[in-house]
Amino acid sequence: DGGITQSPKYLFRKEGQNVTLSCEQNLNHDAMYWYRQDPGQGLRLIYYSQIVNDFQKGDIAEGYSVSREKKESFPLTVTSAQKNPTAFYLCASSIGLATGDNTEAFFGQGTRLTVV
Amino acid sequence: EDKVVQSPLSLVVHEGDTVTLNCSYEVTNFRSLLWYKQEKKAPTFLFMLTSSGIEKKSGRLSSILDKKELFSILNITATQTGDSAIYLCAKESDSWGKLQFGAGTQVVVTP
């Protein structure tokens, strides 16, 4: 089955620790995204990558880092510099550069991170 | 930052009612407008709208875009309890699929 897999589903960390969230897709999509969802605020873009070995900051990149060494994988590290890391994190992918109506993003099941 | 504004933020309806959700957006770098349904975790894709006035339908759900007035609506007719979810509207600004989301509308359908 093709899809996007995020792991773990739930994650607890102590304040001051870095933590890495995994996102893997087997859809052969070029573009991948990380969003953060807080209650009442919808989804906000953290980082995105349109091609391997390249990524761009989104609207709320401070305190986060990413890598895109493989097309299938786009891990997100929440660093100790992120002031309010407790949130629901969603990874998504899309086909990438397209000229037709097929650029919709597909989402993983999310990781709920709680920092105590 | 481009804005996507959804209204209402939440609503409660009875089974069988019709629901209309609104989404307005800024015109900058517009490519398409998307609707997603989020029940528990992963948002699932509903519609992508690129042209004004062309209604897209899927069962009891339908959506239309007005590019002149910069808004879209999502209609759900004969609502069922399974329609309870957060409905997200997003603007696509380029050809790569990057999305700007609204805050979502929480719909609760009571038996």
mmCIF file of C-alpha atoms in Angstrom:
data_model
loop_
_atom_site.group_PDB
_atom_site.id
_atom_site.type_symbol
_atom_site.label_atom_id
_atom_site.label_comp_id
_atom_site.label_asym_id
_atom_site.label_seq_id
_atom_site.Cartn_x
_atom_site.Cartn_y
_atom_site.Cartn_z
ATOM 1 C CA ASP A 1 0.000 0.000 0.000
ATOM 2 C CA GLY A 2 1.331 3.409 -0.935
ATOM 3 C CA GLY A 3 1.261 6.083 1.692
ATOM 4 C CA ILE A 4 2.990 8.244 4.222
ATOM 5 C CA THR A 5 4.167 6.835 7.523
ATOM 6 C CA GLN A 6 4.951 8.956 10.532
ATOM 7 C CA SER A 7 6.499 7.606 13.663
ATOM 8 C CA PRO A 8 6.075 7.529 16.527
ATOM 9 C CA LYS A 9 2.388 8.392 17.018
ATOM 10 C CA TYR A 10 3.007 9.762 20.499
ATOM 11 C CA LEU A 11 6.239 11.177 21.859
ATOM 12 C CA PHE A 12 7.137 12.562 25.254
ATOM 13 C CA ARG A 13 10.329 14.484 25.891
ATOM 14 C CA LYS A 14 11.825 16.543 28.641
ATOM 15 C CA GLU A 15 12.330 20.232 28.093
ATOM 16 C CA GLY A 16 15.719 21.016 26.605
ATOM 17 C CA GLN A 17 16.074 17.782 24.658
ATOM 18 C CA ASN A 18 16.160 17.554 20.898
ATOM 19 C CA VAL A 19 13.763 15.077 19.337
ATOM 20 C CA THR A 20 13.455 13.749 15.773
ATOM 21 C CA LEU A 21 10.158 12.863 14.120
ATOM 22 C CA SER A 22 10.213 10.393 11.269
ATOM 23 C CA CYS A 23 8.336 10.711 7.965
ATOM 24 C CA GLU A 24 8.611 8.173 5.149
ATOM 25 C CA GLN A 25 6.627 7.995 1.897
ATOM 26 C CA ASN A 26 6.512 5.379 -0.847
ATOM 27 C CA LEU A 27 4.416 7.420 -3.261
ATOM 28 C CA ASN A 28 7.430 8.492 -5.313
ATOM 29 C CA HIS A 29 6.554 12.099 -4.530
ATOM 30 C CA ASP A 30 9.155 14.792 -5.042
ATOM 31 C CA ALA A 31 7.764 17.303 -2.551
ATOM 32 C CA MET A 32 7.452 16.795 1.200
ATOM 33 C CA TYR A 33 6.198 19.095 3.961
ATOM 34 C CA TRP A 34 6.061 19.426 7.712
ATOM 35 C CA TYR A 35 3.130 21.178 9.353
ATOM 36 C CA ARG A 36 2.359 21.935 12.940
ATOM 37 C CA GLN A 37 -1.224 21.960 14.202
ATOM 38 C CA ASP A 38 -2.310 23.736 17.373
ATOM 39 C CA PRO A 39 -5.920 23.988 18.564
ATOM 40 C CA GLY A 40 -7.810 26.727 16.748
ATOM 41 C CA GLN A 41 -4.914 27.608 14.439
ATOM 42 C CA GLY A 42 -5.170 25.183 11.551
ATOM 43 C CA LEU A 43 -1.934 23.884 10.013
ATOM 44 C CA ARG A 44 1.184 26.009 9.810
ATOM 45 C CA LEU A 45 4.085 25.182 7.513
ATOM 46 C CA ILE A 46 7.423 24.500 9.201
ATOM 47 C CA TYR A 47 9.683 23.318 6.379
ATOM 48 C CA TYR A 48 9.262 21.920 2.908
ATOM 49 C CA SER A 49 11.405 20.166 0.355
ATOM 50 C CA GLN A 50 10.821 20.040 -3.377
ATOM 51 C CA ILE A 51 13.746 17.810 -4.252
ATOM 52 C CA VAL A 52 16.364 15.653 -2.589
ATOM 53 C CA ASN A 53 19.136 17.559 -0.794
ATOM 54 C CA ASP A 54 17.154 20.779 -0.873
ATOM 55 C CA PHE A 55 14.653 22.279 1.567
ATOM 56 C CA GLN A 56 13.127 25.651 2.390
ATOM 57 C CA LYS A 57 11.869 27.339 5.534
ATOM 58 C CA GLY A 58 8.145 27.689 5.942
ATOM 59 C CA ASP A 59 6.288 30.201 8.075
ATOM 60 C CA ILE A 60 7.425 28.926 11.496
ATOM 61 C CA ALA A 61 10.860 27.329 10.951
ATOM 62 C CA GLU A 62 12.578 28.737 14.051
ATOM 63 C CA GLY A 63 13.613 25.983 16.461
ATOM 64 C CA TYR A 64 13.274 23.224 13.860
ATOM 65 C CA SER A 65 15.640 21.532 11.416
ATOM 66 C CA VAL A 66 15.166 19.030 8.592
ATOM 67 C CA SER A 67 17.149 16.950 6.148
ATOM 68 C CA ARG A 68 16.281 15.385 2.792
ATOM 69 C CA GLU A 69 18.994 12.874 2.003
ATOM 70 C CA LYS A 70 16.602 10.456 0.331
ATOM 71 C CA LYS A 71 13.476 11.055 -1.727
ATOM 72 C CA GLU A 72 11.428 8.839 0.587
ATOM 73 C CA SER A 73 12.428 10.405 3.884
ATOM 74 C CA PHE A 74 12.037 13.863 5.437
ATOM 75 C CA PRO A 75 12.800 13.769 9.185
ATOM 76 C CA LEU A 76 12.054 16.772 11.392
ATOM 77 C CA THR A 77 14.143 17.639 14.444
ATOM 78 C CA VAL A 78 12.526 19.730 17.144
ATOM 79 C CA THR A 79 15.414 21.440 18.898
ATOM 80 C CA SER A 80 15.656 22.872 22.379
ATOM 81 C CA ALA A 81 15.451 26.317 20.774
ATOM 82 C CA GLN A 82 11.774 25.798 19.928
ATOM 83 C CA LYS A 83 9.945 27.749 22.637
ATOM 84 C CA ASN A 84 6.637 25.886 22.570
ATOM 85 C CA PRO A 85 7.200 22.456 21.006
ATOM 86 C CA THR A 86 4.137 20.645 22.346
ATOM 87 C CA ALA A 87 1.872 20.189 19.324
ATOM 88 C CA PHE A 88 0.533 17.798 16.718
ATOM 89 C CA TYR A 89 2.966 17.419 13.801
ATOM 90 C CA LEU A 90 1.798 16.380 10.355
ATOM 91 C CA CYS A 91 3.981 15.328 7.455
ATOM 92 C CA ALA A 92 2.678 15.528 3.889
ATOM 93 C CA SER A 93 3.868 14.831 0.392
ATOM 94 C CA SER A 94 2.766 15.807 -3.092
ATOM 95 C CA ILE A 95 3.782 14.849 -6.571
ATOM 96 C CA GLY A 96 5.828 17.998 -6.958
ATOM 97 C CA LEU A 97 6.005 20.221 -9.978
ATOM 98 C CA ALA A 98 2.907 19.562 -12.010
ATOM 99 C CA THR A 99 0.818 21.275 -14.621
ATOM 100 C CA GLY A 100 -2.430 19.444 -14.024
ATOM 101 C CA ASP A 101 -4.926 19.097 -11.191
ATOM 102 C CA ASN A 102 -2.872 16.530 -9.322
ATOM 103 C CA THR A 103 -0.845 18.487 -6.818
ATOM 104 C CA GLU A 104 -2.967 17.738 -3.768
ATOM 105 C CA ALA A 105 -0.958 16.850 -0.687
ATOM 106 C CA PHE A 106 -1.395 13.540 1.114
ATOM 107 C CA PHE A 107 -0.900 13.436 4.873
ATOM 108 C CA GLY A 108 0.539 11.021 7.382
ATOM 109 C CA GLN A 109 -1.285 10.133 10.598
ATOM 110 C CA GLY A 110 0.701 12.629 12.615
ATOM 111 C CA THR A 111 2.904 12.611 15.699
ATOM 112 C CA ARG A 112 1.686 14.153 18.923
ATOM 113 C CA LEU A 113 4.676 15.579 20.758
ATOM 114 C CA THR A 114 4.428 16.492 24.413
ATOM 115 C CA VAL A 115 7.323 18.238 26.102
ATOM 116 C CA VAL A 116 7.277 18.213 29.874
ATOM 117 C CA GLU B 1 1.941 35.997 5.024
ATOM 118 C CA ASP B 2 -1.085 35.138 2.865
ATOM 119 C CA LYS B 3 -4.284 34.725 4.793
ATOM 120 C CA VAL B 4 -6.921 32.058 4.470
ATOM 121 C CA VAL B 5 -9.948 32.718 6.662
ATOM 122 C CA GLN B 6 -12.606 30.146 7.403
ATOM 123 C CA SER B 7 -16.004 30.694 8.949
ATOM 124 C CA PRO B 8 -17.660 29.755 11.118
ATOM 125 C CA LEU B 9 -14.994 28.368 13.449
ATOM 126 C CA SER B 10 -17.430 25.773 14.723
ATOM 127 C CA LEU B 11 -21.046 24.733 14.435
ATOM 128 C CA VAL B 12 -23.413 22.091 15.723
ATOM 129 C CA VAL B 13 -26.205 20.735 13.551
ATOM 130 C CA HIS B 14 -28.733 17.909 13.658
ATOM 131 C CA GLU B 15 -28.601 14.919 11.358
ATOM 132 C CA GLY B 16 -30.283 15.737 8.074
ATOM 133 C CA ASP B 17 -29.435 19.442 8.166
ATOM 134 C CA THR B 18 -27.479 21.186 5.401
ATOM 135 C CA VAL B 19 -24.182 22.829 6.273
ATOM 136 C CA THR B 20 -22.375 25.582 4.386
ATOM 137 C CA LEU B 21 -18.753 26.340 5.217
ATOM 138 C CA ASN B 22 -16.952 29.438 3.999
ATOM 139 C CA CYS B 23 -13.366 30.087 3.027
ATOM 140 C CA SER B 24 -11.918 33.407 1.875
ATOM 141 C CA TYR B 25 -8.386 33.990 0.691
ATOM 142 C CA GLU B 26 -5.990 36.629 -0.550
ATOM 143 C CA VAL B 27 -5.332 36.750 -4.267
ATOM 144 C CA THR B 28 -1.533 36.765 -4.149
ATOM 145 C CA ASN B 29 0.026 33.835 -6.027
ATOM 146 C CA PHE B 30 -3.167 31.813 -6.318
ATOM 147 C CA ARG B 31 -3.081 28.468 -8.107
ATOM 148 C CA SER B 32 -5.897 26.468 -6.510
ATOM 149 C CA LEU B 33 -8.098 26.136 -3.441
ATOM 150 C CA LEU B 34 -8.317 22.812 -1.621
ATOM 151 C CA TRP B 35 -10.681 21.351 0.953
ATOM 152 C CA TYR B 36 -9.687 18.622 3.417
ATOM 153 C CA LYS B 37 -11.621 16.703 6.067
ATOM 154 C CA GLN B 38 -9.827 15.892 9.329
ATOM 155 C CA GLU B 39 -11.586 13.411 11.578
ATOM 156 C CA LYS B 40 -8.937 12.282 14.007
ATOM 157 C CA LYS B 41 -5.471 12.571 12.624
ATOM 158 C CA ALA B 42 -4.603 12.733 8.929
ATOM 159 C CA PRO B 43 -6.512 15.268 6.832
ATOM 160 C CA THR B 44 -8.067 13.563 3.836
ATOM 161 C CA PHE B 45 -8.435 15.315 0.509
ATOM 162 C CA LEU B 46 -11.912 16.354 -0.626
ATOM 163 C CA PHE B 47 -11.713 18.825 -3.500
ATOM 164 C CA MET B 48 -9.334 20.922 -5.526
ATOM 165 C CA LEU B 49 -10.823 24.000 -7.203
ATOM 166 C CA THR B 50 -9.058 26.008 -9.861
ATOM 167 C CA SER B 51 -11.820 27.595 -11.941
ATOM 168 C CA SER B 52 -14.620 29.913 -10.915
ATOM 169 C CA GLY B 53 -18.216 28.767 -11.021
ATOM 170 C CA ILE B 54 -17.587 25.079 -11.643
ATOM 171 C CA GLU B 55 -19.130 23.006 -8.879
ATOM 172 C CA LYS B 56 -17.345 19.867 -7.793
ATOM 173 C CA LYS B 57 -19.446 17.121 -6.194
ATOM 174 C CA SER B 58 -18.753 13.972 -4.275
ATOM 175 C CA GLY B 59 -21.841 12.328 -2.854
ATOM 176 C CA ARG B 60 -23.456 14.736 -0.401
ATOM 177 C CA LEU B 61 -20.509 17.125 -0.508
ATOM 178 C CA SER B 62 -20.044 19.865 -3.059
ATOM 179 C CA SER B 63 -17.812 22.882 -3.420
ATOM 180 C CA ILE B 64 -17.486 25.919 -5.629
ATOM 181 C CA LEU B 65 -14.966 28.700 -6.104
ATOM 182 C CA ASP B 66 -15.507 32.392 -6.810
ATOM 183 C CA LYS B 67 -12.202 33.877 -8.001
ATOM 184 C CA LYS B 68 -13.661 37.347 -8.380
ATOM 185 C CA GLU B 69 -14.847 37.587 -4.780
ATOM 186 C CA LEU B 70 -11.981 35.372 -3.528
ATOM 187 C CA PHE B 71 -13.949 32.771 -1.654
ATOM 188 C CA SER B 72 -15.067 29.177 -1.739
ATOM 189 C CA ILE B 73 -17.895 27.322 -0.056
ATOM 190 C CA LEU B 74 -18.228 23.701 0.941
ATOM 191 C CA ASN B 75 -21.746 22.324 1.227
ATOM 192 C CA ILE B 76 -22.777 19.171 3.007
ATOM 193 C CA THR B 77 -26.389 18.094 2.489
ATOM 194 C CA ALA B 78 -28.370 15.588 4.559
ATOM 195 C CA THR B 79 -25.642 15.555 7.194
ATOM 196 C CA GLN B 80 -24.793 12.362 9.066
ATOM 197 C CA THR B 81 -22.909 11.856 12.325
ATOM 198 C CA GLY B 82 -19.971 10.610 10.254
ATOM 199 C CA ASP B 83 -19.622 14.096 8.813
ATOM 200 C CA SER B 84 -18.451 15.339 12.212
ATOM 201 C CA ALA B 85 -14.915 16.566 11.647
ATOM 202 C CA ILE B 86 -12.724 19.599 11.169
ATOM 203 C CA TYR B 87 -12.951 20.891 7.608
ATOM 204 C CA LEU B 88 -9.805 22.611 6.410
ATOM 205 C CA CYS B 89 -9.496 25.009 3.525
ATOM 206 C CA ALA B 90 -6.087 25.639 1.950
ATOM 207 C CA LYS B 91 -4.710 27.850 -0.775
ATOM 208 C CA GLU B 92 -2.074 26.493 -3.112
ATOM 209 C CA SER B 93 0.301 29.238 -4.178
ATOM 210 C CA ASP B 94 2.554 27.489 -6.640
ATOM 211 C CA SER B 95 2.822 24.387 -8.788
ATOM 212 C CA TRP B 96 4.611 22.388 -6.123
ATOM 213 C CA GLY B 97 1.726 21.761 -3.761
ATOM 214 C CA LYS B 98 2.740 24.072 -0.921
ATOM 215 C CA LEU B 99 -0.382 24.995 1.041
ATOM 216 C CA GLN B 100 -1.525 27.852 3.270
ATOM 217 C CA PHE B 101 -4.264 26.611 5.602
ATOM 218 C CA GLY B 102 -7.147 28.327 7.308
ATOM 219 C CA ALA B 103 -7.909 27.627 10.969
ATOM 220 C CA GLY B 104 -10.572 25.083 10.054
ATOM 221 C CA THR B 105 -14.267 24.737 10.854
ATOM 222 C CA GLN B 106 -15.244 22.180 13.471
ATOM 223 C CA VAL B 107 -18.546 20.557 12.498
ATOM 224 C CA VAL B 108 -20.469 18.465 14.996
ATOM 225 C CA VAL B 109 -23.494 16.540 13.749
ATOM 226 C CA THR B 110 -25.789 15.309 16.512
ATOM 227 C CA PRO B 111 -28.184 12.358 16.126
#
